[in-house]
PDB file of C-alpha atoms in Angstrom:
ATOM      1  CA  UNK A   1       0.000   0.000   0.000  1.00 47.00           C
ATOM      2  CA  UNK A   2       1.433   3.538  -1.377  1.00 49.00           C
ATOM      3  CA  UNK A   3       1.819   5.998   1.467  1.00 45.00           C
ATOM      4  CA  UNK A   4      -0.440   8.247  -0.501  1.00 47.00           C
ATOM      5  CA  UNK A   5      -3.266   5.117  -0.582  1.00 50.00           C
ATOM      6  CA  UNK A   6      -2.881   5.014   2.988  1.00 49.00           C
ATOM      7  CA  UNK A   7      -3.190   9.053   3.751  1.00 46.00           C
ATOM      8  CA  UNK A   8      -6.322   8.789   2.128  1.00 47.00           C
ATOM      9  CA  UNK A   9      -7.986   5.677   3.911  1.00 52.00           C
ATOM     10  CA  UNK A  10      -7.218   7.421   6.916  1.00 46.00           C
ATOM     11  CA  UNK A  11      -9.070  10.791   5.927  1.00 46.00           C
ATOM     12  CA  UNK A  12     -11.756   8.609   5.093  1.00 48.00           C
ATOM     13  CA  UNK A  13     -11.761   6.717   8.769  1.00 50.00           C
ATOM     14  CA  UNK A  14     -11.590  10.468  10.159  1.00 44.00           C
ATOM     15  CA  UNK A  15     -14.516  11.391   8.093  1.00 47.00           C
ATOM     16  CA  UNK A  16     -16.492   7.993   8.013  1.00 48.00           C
ATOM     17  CA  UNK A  17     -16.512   8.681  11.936  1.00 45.00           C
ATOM     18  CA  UNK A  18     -17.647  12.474  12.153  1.00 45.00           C
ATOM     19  CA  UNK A  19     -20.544  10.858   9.514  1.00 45.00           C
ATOM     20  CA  UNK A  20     -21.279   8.116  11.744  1.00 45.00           C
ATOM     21  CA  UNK A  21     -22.063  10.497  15.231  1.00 43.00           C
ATOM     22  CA  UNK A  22     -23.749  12.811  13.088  1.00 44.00           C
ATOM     23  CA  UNK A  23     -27.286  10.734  12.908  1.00 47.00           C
ATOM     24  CA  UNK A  24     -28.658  12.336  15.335  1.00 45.00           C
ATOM     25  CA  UNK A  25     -27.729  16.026  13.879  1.00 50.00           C
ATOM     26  CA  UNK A  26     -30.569  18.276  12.439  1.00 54.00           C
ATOM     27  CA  UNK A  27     -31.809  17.852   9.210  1.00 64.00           C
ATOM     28  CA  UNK A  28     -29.932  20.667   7.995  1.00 62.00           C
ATOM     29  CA  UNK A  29     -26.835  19.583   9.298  1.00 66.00           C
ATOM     30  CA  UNK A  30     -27.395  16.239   7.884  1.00 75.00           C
ATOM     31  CA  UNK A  31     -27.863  17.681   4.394  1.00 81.00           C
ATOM     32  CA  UNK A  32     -25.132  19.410   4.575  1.00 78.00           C
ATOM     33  CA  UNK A  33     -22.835  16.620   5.186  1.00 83.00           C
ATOM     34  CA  UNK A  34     -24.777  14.665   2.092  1.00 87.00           C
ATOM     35  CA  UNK A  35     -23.682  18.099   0.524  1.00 87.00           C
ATOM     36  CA  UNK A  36     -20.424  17.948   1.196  1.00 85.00           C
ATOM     37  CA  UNK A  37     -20.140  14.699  -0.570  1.00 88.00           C
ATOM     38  CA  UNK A  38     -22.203  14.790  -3.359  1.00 91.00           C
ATOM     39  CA  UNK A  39     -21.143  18.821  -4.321  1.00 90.00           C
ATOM     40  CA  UNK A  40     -17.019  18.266  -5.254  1.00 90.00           C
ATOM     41  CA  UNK A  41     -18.162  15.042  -6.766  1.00 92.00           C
ATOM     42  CA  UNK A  42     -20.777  16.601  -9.209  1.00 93.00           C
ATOM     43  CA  UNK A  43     -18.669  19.513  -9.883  1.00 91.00           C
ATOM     44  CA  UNK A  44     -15.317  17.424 -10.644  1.00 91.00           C
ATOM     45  CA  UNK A  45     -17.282  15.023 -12.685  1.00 91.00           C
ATOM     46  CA  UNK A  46     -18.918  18.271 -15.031  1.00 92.00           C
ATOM     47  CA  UNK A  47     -15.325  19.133 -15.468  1.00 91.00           C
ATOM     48  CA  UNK A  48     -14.482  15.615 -17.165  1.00 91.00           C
ATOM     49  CA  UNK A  49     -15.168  16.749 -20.754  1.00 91.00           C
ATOM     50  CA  UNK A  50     -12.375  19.742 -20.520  1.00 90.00           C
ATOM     51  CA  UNK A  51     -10.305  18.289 -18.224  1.00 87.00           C
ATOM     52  CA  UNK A  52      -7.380  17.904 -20.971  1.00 87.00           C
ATOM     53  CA  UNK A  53      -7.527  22.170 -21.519  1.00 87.00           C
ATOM     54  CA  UNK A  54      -8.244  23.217 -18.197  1.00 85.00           C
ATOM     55  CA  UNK A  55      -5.020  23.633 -15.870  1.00 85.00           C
ATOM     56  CA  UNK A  56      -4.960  21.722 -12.908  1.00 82.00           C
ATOM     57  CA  UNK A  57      -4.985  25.171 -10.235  1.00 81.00           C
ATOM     58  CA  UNK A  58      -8.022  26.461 -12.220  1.00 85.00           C
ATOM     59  CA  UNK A  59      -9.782  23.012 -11.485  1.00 86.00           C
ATOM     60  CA  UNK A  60      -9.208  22.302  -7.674  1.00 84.00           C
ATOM     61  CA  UNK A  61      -9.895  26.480  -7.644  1.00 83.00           C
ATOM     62  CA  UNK A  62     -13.395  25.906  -8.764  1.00 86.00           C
ATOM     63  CA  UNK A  63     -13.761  22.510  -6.703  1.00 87.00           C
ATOM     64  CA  UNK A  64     -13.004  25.137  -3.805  1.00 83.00           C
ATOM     65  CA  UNK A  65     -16.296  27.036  -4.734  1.00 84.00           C
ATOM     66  CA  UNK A  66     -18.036  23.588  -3.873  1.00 85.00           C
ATOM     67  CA  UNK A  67     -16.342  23.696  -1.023  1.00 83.00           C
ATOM     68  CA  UNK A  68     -17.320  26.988   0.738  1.00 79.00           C
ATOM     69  CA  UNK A  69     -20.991  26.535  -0.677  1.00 81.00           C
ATOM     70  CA  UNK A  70     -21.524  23.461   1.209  1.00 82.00           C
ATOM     71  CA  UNK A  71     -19.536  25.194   4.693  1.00 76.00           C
ATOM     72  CA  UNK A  72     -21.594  28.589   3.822  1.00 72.00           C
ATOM     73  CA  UNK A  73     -24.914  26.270   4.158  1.00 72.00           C
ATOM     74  CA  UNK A  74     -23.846  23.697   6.726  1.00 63.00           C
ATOM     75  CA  UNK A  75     -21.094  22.983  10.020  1.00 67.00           C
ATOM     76  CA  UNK A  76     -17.505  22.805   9.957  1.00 73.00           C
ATOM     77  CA  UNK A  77     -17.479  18.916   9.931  1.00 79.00           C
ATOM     78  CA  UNK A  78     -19.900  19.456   6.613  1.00 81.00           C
ATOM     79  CA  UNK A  79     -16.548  21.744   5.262  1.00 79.00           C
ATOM     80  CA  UNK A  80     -14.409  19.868   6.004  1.00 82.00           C
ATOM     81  CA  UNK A  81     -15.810  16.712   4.671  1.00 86.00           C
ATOM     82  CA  UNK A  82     -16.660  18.742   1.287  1.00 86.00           C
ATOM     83  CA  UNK A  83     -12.824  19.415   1.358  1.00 85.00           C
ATOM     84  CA  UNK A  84     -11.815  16.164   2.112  1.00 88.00           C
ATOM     85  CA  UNK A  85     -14.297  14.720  -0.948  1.00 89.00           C
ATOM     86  CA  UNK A  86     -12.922  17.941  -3.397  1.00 87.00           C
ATOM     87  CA  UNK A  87      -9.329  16.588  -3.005  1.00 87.00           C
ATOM     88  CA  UNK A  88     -10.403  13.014  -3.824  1.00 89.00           C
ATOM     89  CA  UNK A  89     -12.479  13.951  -6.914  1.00 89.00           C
ATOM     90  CA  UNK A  90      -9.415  15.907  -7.875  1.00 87.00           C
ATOM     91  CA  UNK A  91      -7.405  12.827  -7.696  1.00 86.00           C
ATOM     92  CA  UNK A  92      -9.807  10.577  -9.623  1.00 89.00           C
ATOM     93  CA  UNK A  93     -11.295  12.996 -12.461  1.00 89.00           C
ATOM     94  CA  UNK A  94      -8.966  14.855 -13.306  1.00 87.00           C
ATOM     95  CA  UNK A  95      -5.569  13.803 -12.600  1.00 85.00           C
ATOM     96  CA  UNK A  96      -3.467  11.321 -14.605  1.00 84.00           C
ATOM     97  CA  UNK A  97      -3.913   8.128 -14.572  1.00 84.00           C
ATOM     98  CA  UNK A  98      -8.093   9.275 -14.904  1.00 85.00           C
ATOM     99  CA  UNK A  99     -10.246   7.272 -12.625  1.00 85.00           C
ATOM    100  CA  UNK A 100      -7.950   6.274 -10.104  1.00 86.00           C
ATOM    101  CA  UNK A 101      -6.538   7.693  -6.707  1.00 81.00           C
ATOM    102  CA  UNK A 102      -3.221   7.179  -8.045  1.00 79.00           C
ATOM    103  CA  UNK A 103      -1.177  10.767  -8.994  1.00 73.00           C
ATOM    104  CA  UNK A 104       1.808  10.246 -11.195  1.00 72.00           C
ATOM    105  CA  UNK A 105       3.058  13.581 -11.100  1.00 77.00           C
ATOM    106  CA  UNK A 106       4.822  15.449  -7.913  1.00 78.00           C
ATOM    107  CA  UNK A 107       2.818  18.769  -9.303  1.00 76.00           C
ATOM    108  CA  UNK A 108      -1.007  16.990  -9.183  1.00 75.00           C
ATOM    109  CA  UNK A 109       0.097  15.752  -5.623  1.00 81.00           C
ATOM    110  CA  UNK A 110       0.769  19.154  -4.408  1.00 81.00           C
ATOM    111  CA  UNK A 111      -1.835  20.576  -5.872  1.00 80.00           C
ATOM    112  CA  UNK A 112      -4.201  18.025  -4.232  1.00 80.00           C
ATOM    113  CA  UNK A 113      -2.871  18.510  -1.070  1.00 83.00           C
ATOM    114  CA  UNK A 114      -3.285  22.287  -1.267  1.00 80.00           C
ATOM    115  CA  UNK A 115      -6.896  21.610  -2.407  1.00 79.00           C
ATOM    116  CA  UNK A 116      -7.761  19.620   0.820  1.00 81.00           C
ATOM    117  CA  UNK A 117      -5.580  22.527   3.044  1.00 82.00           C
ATOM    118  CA  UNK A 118      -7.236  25.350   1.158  1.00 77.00           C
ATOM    119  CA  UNK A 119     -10.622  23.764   1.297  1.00 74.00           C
ATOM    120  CA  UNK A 120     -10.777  22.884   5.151  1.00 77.00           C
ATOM    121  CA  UNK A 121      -9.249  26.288   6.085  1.00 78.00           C
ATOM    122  CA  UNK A 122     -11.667  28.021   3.843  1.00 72.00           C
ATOM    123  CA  UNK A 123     -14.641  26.016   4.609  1.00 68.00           C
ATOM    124  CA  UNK A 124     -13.371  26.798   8.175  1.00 70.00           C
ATOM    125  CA  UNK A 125     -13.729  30.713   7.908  1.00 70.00           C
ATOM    126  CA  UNK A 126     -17.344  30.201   6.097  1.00 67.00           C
ATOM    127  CA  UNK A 127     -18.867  28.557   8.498  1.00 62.00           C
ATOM    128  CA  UNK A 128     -17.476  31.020  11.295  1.00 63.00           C
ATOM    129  CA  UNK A 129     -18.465  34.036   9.283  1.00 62.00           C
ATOM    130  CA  UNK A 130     -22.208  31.743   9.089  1.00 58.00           C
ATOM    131  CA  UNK A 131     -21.501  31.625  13.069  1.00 56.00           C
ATOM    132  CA  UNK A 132     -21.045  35.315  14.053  1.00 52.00           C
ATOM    133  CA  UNK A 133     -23.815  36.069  11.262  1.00 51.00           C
ATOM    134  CA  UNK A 134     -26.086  34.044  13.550  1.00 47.00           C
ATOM    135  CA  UNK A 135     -24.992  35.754  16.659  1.00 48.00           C
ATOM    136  CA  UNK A 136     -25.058  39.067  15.436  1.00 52.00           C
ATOM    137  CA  UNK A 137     -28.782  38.979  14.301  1.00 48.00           C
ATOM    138  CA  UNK A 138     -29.685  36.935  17.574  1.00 53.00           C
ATOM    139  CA  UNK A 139     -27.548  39.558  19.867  1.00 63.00           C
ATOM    140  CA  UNK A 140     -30.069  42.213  17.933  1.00 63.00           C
ATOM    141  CA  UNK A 141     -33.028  40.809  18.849  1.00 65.00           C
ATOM    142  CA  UNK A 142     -32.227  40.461  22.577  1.00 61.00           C
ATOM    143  CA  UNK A 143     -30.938  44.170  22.585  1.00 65.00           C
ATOM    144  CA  UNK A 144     -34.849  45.156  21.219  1.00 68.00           C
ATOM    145  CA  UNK A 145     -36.133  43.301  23.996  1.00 66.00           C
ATOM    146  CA  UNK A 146     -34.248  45.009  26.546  1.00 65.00           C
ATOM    147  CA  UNK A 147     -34.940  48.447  24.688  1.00 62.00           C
ATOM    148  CA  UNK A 148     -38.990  47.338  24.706  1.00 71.00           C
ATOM    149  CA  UNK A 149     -39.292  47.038  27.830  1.00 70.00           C
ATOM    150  CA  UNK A 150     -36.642  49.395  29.075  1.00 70.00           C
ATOM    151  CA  UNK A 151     -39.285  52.524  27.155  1.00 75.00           C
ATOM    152  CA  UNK A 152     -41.815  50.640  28.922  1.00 73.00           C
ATOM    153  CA  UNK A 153     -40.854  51.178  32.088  1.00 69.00           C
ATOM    154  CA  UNK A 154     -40.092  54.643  31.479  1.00 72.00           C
ATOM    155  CA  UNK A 155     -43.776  55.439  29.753  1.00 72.00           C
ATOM    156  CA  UNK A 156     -46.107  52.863  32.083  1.00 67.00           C
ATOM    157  CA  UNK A 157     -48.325  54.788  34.226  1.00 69.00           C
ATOM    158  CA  UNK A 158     -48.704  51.187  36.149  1.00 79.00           C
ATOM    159  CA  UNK A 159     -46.056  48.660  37.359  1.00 83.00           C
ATOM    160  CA  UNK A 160     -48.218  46.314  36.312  1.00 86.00           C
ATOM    161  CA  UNK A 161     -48.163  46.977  32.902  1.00 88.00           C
ATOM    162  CA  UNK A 162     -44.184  46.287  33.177  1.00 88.00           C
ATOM    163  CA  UNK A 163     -44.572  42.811  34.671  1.00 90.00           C
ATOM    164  CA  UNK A 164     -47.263  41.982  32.117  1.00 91.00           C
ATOM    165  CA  UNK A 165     -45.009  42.847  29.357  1.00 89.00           C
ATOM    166  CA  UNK A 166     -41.936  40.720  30.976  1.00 90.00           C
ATOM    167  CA  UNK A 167     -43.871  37.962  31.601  1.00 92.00           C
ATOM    168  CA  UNK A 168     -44.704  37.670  27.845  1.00 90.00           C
ATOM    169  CA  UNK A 169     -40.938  38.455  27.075  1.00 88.00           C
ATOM    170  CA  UNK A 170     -39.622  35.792  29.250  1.00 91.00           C
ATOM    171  CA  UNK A 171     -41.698  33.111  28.037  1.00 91.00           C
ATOM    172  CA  UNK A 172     -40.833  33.903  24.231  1.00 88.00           C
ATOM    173  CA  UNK A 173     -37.227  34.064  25.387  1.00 85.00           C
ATOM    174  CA  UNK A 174     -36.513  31.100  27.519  1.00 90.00           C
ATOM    175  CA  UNK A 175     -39.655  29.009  25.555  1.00 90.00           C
ATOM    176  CA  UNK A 176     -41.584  28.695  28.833  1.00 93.00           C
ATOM    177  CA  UNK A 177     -44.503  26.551  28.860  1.00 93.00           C
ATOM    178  CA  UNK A 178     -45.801  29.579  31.935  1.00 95.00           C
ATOM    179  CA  UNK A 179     -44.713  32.608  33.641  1.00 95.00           C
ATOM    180  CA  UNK A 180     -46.367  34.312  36.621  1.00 94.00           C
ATOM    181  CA  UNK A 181     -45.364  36.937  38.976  1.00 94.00           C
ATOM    182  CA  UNK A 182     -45.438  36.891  42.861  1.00 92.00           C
ATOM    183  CA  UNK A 183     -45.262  40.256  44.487  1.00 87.00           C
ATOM    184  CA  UNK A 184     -43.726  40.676  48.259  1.00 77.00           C
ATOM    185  CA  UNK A 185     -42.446  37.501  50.485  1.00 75.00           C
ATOM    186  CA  UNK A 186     -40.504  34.663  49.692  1.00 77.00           C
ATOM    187  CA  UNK A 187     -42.156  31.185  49.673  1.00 79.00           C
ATOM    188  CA  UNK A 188     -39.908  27.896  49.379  1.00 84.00           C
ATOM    189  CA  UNK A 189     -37.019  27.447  48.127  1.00 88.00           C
ATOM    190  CA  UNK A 190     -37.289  26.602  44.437  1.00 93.00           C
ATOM    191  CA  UNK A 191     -34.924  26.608  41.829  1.00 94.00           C
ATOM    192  CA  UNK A 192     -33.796  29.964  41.050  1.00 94.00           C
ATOM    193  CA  UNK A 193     -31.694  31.674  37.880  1.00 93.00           C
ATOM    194  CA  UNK A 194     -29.327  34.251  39.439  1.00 90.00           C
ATOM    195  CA  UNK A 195     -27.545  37.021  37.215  1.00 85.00           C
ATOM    196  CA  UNK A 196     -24.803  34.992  35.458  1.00 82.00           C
ATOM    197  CA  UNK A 197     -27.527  32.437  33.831  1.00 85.00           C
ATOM    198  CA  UNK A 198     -26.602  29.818  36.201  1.00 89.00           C
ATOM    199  CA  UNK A 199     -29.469  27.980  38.630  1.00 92.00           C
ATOM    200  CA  UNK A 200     -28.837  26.831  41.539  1.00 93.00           C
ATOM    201  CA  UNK A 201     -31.990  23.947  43.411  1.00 92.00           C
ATOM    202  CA  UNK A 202     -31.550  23.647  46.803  1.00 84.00           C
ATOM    203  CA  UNK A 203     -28.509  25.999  47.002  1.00 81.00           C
ATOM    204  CA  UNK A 204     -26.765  23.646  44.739  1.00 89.00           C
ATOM    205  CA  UNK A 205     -24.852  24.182  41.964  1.00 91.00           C
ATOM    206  CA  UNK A 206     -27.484  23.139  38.780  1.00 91.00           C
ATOM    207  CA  UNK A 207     -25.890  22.147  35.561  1.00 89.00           C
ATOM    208  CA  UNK A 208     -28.757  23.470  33.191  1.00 88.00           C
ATOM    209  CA  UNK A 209     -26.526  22.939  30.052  1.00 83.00           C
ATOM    210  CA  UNK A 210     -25.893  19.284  30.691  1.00 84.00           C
ATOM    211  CA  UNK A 211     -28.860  18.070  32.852  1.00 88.00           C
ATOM    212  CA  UNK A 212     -31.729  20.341  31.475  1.00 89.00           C
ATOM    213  CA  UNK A 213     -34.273  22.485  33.095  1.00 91.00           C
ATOM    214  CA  UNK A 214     -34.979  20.776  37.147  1.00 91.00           C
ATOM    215  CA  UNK A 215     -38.439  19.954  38.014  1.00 90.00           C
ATOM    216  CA  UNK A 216     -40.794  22.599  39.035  1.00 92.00           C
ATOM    217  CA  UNK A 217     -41.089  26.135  38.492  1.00 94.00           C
ATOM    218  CA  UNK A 218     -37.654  28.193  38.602  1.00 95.00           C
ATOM    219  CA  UNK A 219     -37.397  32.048  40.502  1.00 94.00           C
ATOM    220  CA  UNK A 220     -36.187  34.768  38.690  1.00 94.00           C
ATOM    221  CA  UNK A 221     -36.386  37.763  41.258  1.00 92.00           C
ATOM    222  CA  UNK A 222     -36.684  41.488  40.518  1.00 90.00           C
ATOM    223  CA  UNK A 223     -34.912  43.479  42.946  1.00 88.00           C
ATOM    224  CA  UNK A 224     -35.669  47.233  42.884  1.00 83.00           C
ATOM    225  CA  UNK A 225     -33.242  50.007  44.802  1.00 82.00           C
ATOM    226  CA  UNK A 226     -31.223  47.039  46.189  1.00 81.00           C
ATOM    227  CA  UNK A 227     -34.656  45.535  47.573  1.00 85.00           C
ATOM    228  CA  UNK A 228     -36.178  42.506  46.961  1.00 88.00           C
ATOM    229  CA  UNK A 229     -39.627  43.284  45.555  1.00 89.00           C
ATOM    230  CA  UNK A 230     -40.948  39.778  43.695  1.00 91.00           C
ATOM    231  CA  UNK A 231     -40.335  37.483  41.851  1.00 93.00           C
ATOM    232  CA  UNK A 232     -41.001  35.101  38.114  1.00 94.00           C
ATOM    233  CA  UNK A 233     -41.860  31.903  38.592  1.00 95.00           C
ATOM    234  CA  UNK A 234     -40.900  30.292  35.437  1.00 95.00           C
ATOM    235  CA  UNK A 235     -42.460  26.983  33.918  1.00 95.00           C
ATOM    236  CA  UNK A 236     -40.262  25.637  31.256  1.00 94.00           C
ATOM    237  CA  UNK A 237     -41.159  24.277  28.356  1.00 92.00           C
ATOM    238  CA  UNK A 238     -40.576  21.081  26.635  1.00 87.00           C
ATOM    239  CA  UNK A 239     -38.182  22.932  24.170  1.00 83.00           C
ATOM    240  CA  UNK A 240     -34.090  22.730  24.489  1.00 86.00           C
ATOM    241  CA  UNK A 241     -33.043  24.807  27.277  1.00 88.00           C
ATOM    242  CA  UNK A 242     -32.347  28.202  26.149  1.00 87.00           C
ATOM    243  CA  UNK A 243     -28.044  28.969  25.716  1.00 84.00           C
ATOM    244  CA  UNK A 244     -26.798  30.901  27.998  1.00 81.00           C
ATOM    245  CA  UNK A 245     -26.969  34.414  26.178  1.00 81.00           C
ATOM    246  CA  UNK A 246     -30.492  33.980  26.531  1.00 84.00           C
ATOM    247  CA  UNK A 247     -30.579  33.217  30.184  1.00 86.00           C
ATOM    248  CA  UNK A 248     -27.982  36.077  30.629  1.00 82.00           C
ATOM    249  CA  UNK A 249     -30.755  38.782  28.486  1.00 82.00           C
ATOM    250  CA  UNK A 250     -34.189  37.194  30.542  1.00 85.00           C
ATOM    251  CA  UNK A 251     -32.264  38.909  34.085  1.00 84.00           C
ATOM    252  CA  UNK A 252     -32.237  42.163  32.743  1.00 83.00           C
ATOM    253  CA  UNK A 253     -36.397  42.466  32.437  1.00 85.00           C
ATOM    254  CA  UNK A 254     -36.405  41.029  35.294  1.00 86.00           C
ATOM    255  CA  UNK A 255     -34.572  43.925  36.922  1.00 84.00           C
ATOM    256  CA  UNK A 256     -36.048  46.474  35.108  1.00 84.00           C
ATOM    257  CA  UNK A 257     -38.965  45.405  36.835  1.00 87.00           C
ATOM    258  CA  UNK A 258     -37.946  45.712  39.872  1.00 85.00           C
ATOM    259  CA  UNK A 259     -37.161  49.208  39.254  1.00 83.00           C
ATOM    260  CA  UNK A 260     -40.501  50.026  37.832  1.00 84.00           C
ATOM    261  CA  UNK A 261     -42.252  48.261  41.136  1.00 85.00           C
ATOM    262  CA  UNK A 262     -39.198  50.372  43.352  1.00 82.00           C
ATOM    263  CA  UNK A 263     -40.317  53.922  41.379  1.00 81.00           C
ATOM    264  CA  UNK A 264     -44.827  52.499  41.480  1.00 75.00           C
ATOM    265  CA  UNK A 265     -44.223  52.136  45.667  1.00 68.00           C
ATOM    266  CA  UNK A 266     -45.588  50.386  47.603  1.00 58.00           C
ATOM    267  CA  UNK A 267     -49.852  50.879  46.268  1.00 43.00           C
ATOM    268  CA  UNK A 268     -49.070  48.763  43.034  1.00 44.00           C
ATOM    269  CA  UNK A 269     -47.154  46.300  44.352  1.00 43.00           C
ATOM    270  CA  UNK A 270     -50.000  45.082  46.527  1.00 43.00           C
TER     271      UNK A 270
END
């Protein structure tokens, strides 16, 4: 077996495995990855019939097109598979002998090599860019919240017109299946989301990330003036637990809130 023969069977382990743990992915995800190996194949394969007058850098740079559409559209493993599969088209189509993975020239094997390097790093920075696209227009959204109900609590002739509005807020943010509001004393001791977007349940530590939501209804209090003036009891949903930017954007409702009850006194929060 030619060292080259054995680079690529190993690629294709890597890549065979990343397939194999991605079954239980999202459907987009999952046609991404069918992207990523169908897309170099189709577009090495149109190149057959000029393969003899087109040079061998113009080829692998259009296979690298393929590349970043299928890493624009789908994950990094979905890249980097696309670049893994744009380097062996390469090597079959359109590399001498044709329709093998054998390269007979030190100049194809470069080039190949640059194609799989070029295509993971680029497919890399796509799906990054597709990343912090995400973010940004997410991060957006939670600023209008907090600008909503920020002019709300500004232009409310009633606390209560505040809480109504974060109550709807919160349960569109965090998907809550319920959201209610207690006014004055605390009762229990049920889970509770502090500042940071961690929980604690009985003044424990409560992975949310890794163990979901805990049973029950979860505190979020609104403090008002350094005062404690109520609280959100929050129902989750049946929905993924929200990340923690969200978690981090529902306490800052909450303590507007607590500044609109401070400001209403103590009439409205009765």
């Amino acid at each position: 077996m030619t060292t080259e023969t054995g680079t690529w069977r190993l690629l294709s382990r890597t890549a065979g495995s990343r397939v194999a743990s991605a079954c239980t992915w999202p459907p987009r995800d999952r046609l991404a990855l069918t992207a990523g190996l169908a897309a170099p194949f189709l577009a090495a394969f149109a190149l057959v019939p000029i393969r003899t007058d087109l040079s061998h850098t113009n080829a692998a740079l259009l296979l690298v097109v393929a590349v970043v559409a299928v890493a624009a559209l789908g994950s990094r493993t979905a890249g980097a598979l696309a670049a893994l599969s744009a380097a062996a088209w390469f090597d079959f189509f359109l590399t001498q002998p044709y329709e093998t993975f054998d390269i007979s020239a030190s100049a194809d094997i470069e080039t190949a090599l640059l194609l799989l390097v070029v295509g993971v790093i680029v497919s890399q920075l796509a799906a990054r860019a597709r990343r912090l696209e995400v973010i940004t227009v997410t991060d957006a959204a939670h600023l209008s919240r907090i600008h909503r109900t920020a002019d709300l609590a500004r232009s409310a002739g009633s606390a209560d017109t505040v809480v109504d509005h974060v109550r709807r807020e919160l349960t569109d943010l965090l998907g809550l299946r319920a959201c209610r509001f207690e006014y004055g004393n605390l009762l229990g001791q049920p889970p509770r989301l502090h500042k940071d977007g961690s929980l604690t349940a009985g003044r424990r530590p409560w992975d949310v990330d890794a163990a979901g939501w805990p049973e029950g209804e979860i505190e979020l209090r609104a403090y008002g003036n350094g005062h404690y003036l109520g609280r959100f009891m929050l129902t989750p949903g049946p929905g993924p637990v929200p990340p923690l930017r969200s978690r981090l954007v529902a306490v800052t409702p909450a303590d507007q809130t607590g500044a609109a009850l401070d400001a209403a006194g103590p009439v409205s929060q009765g």
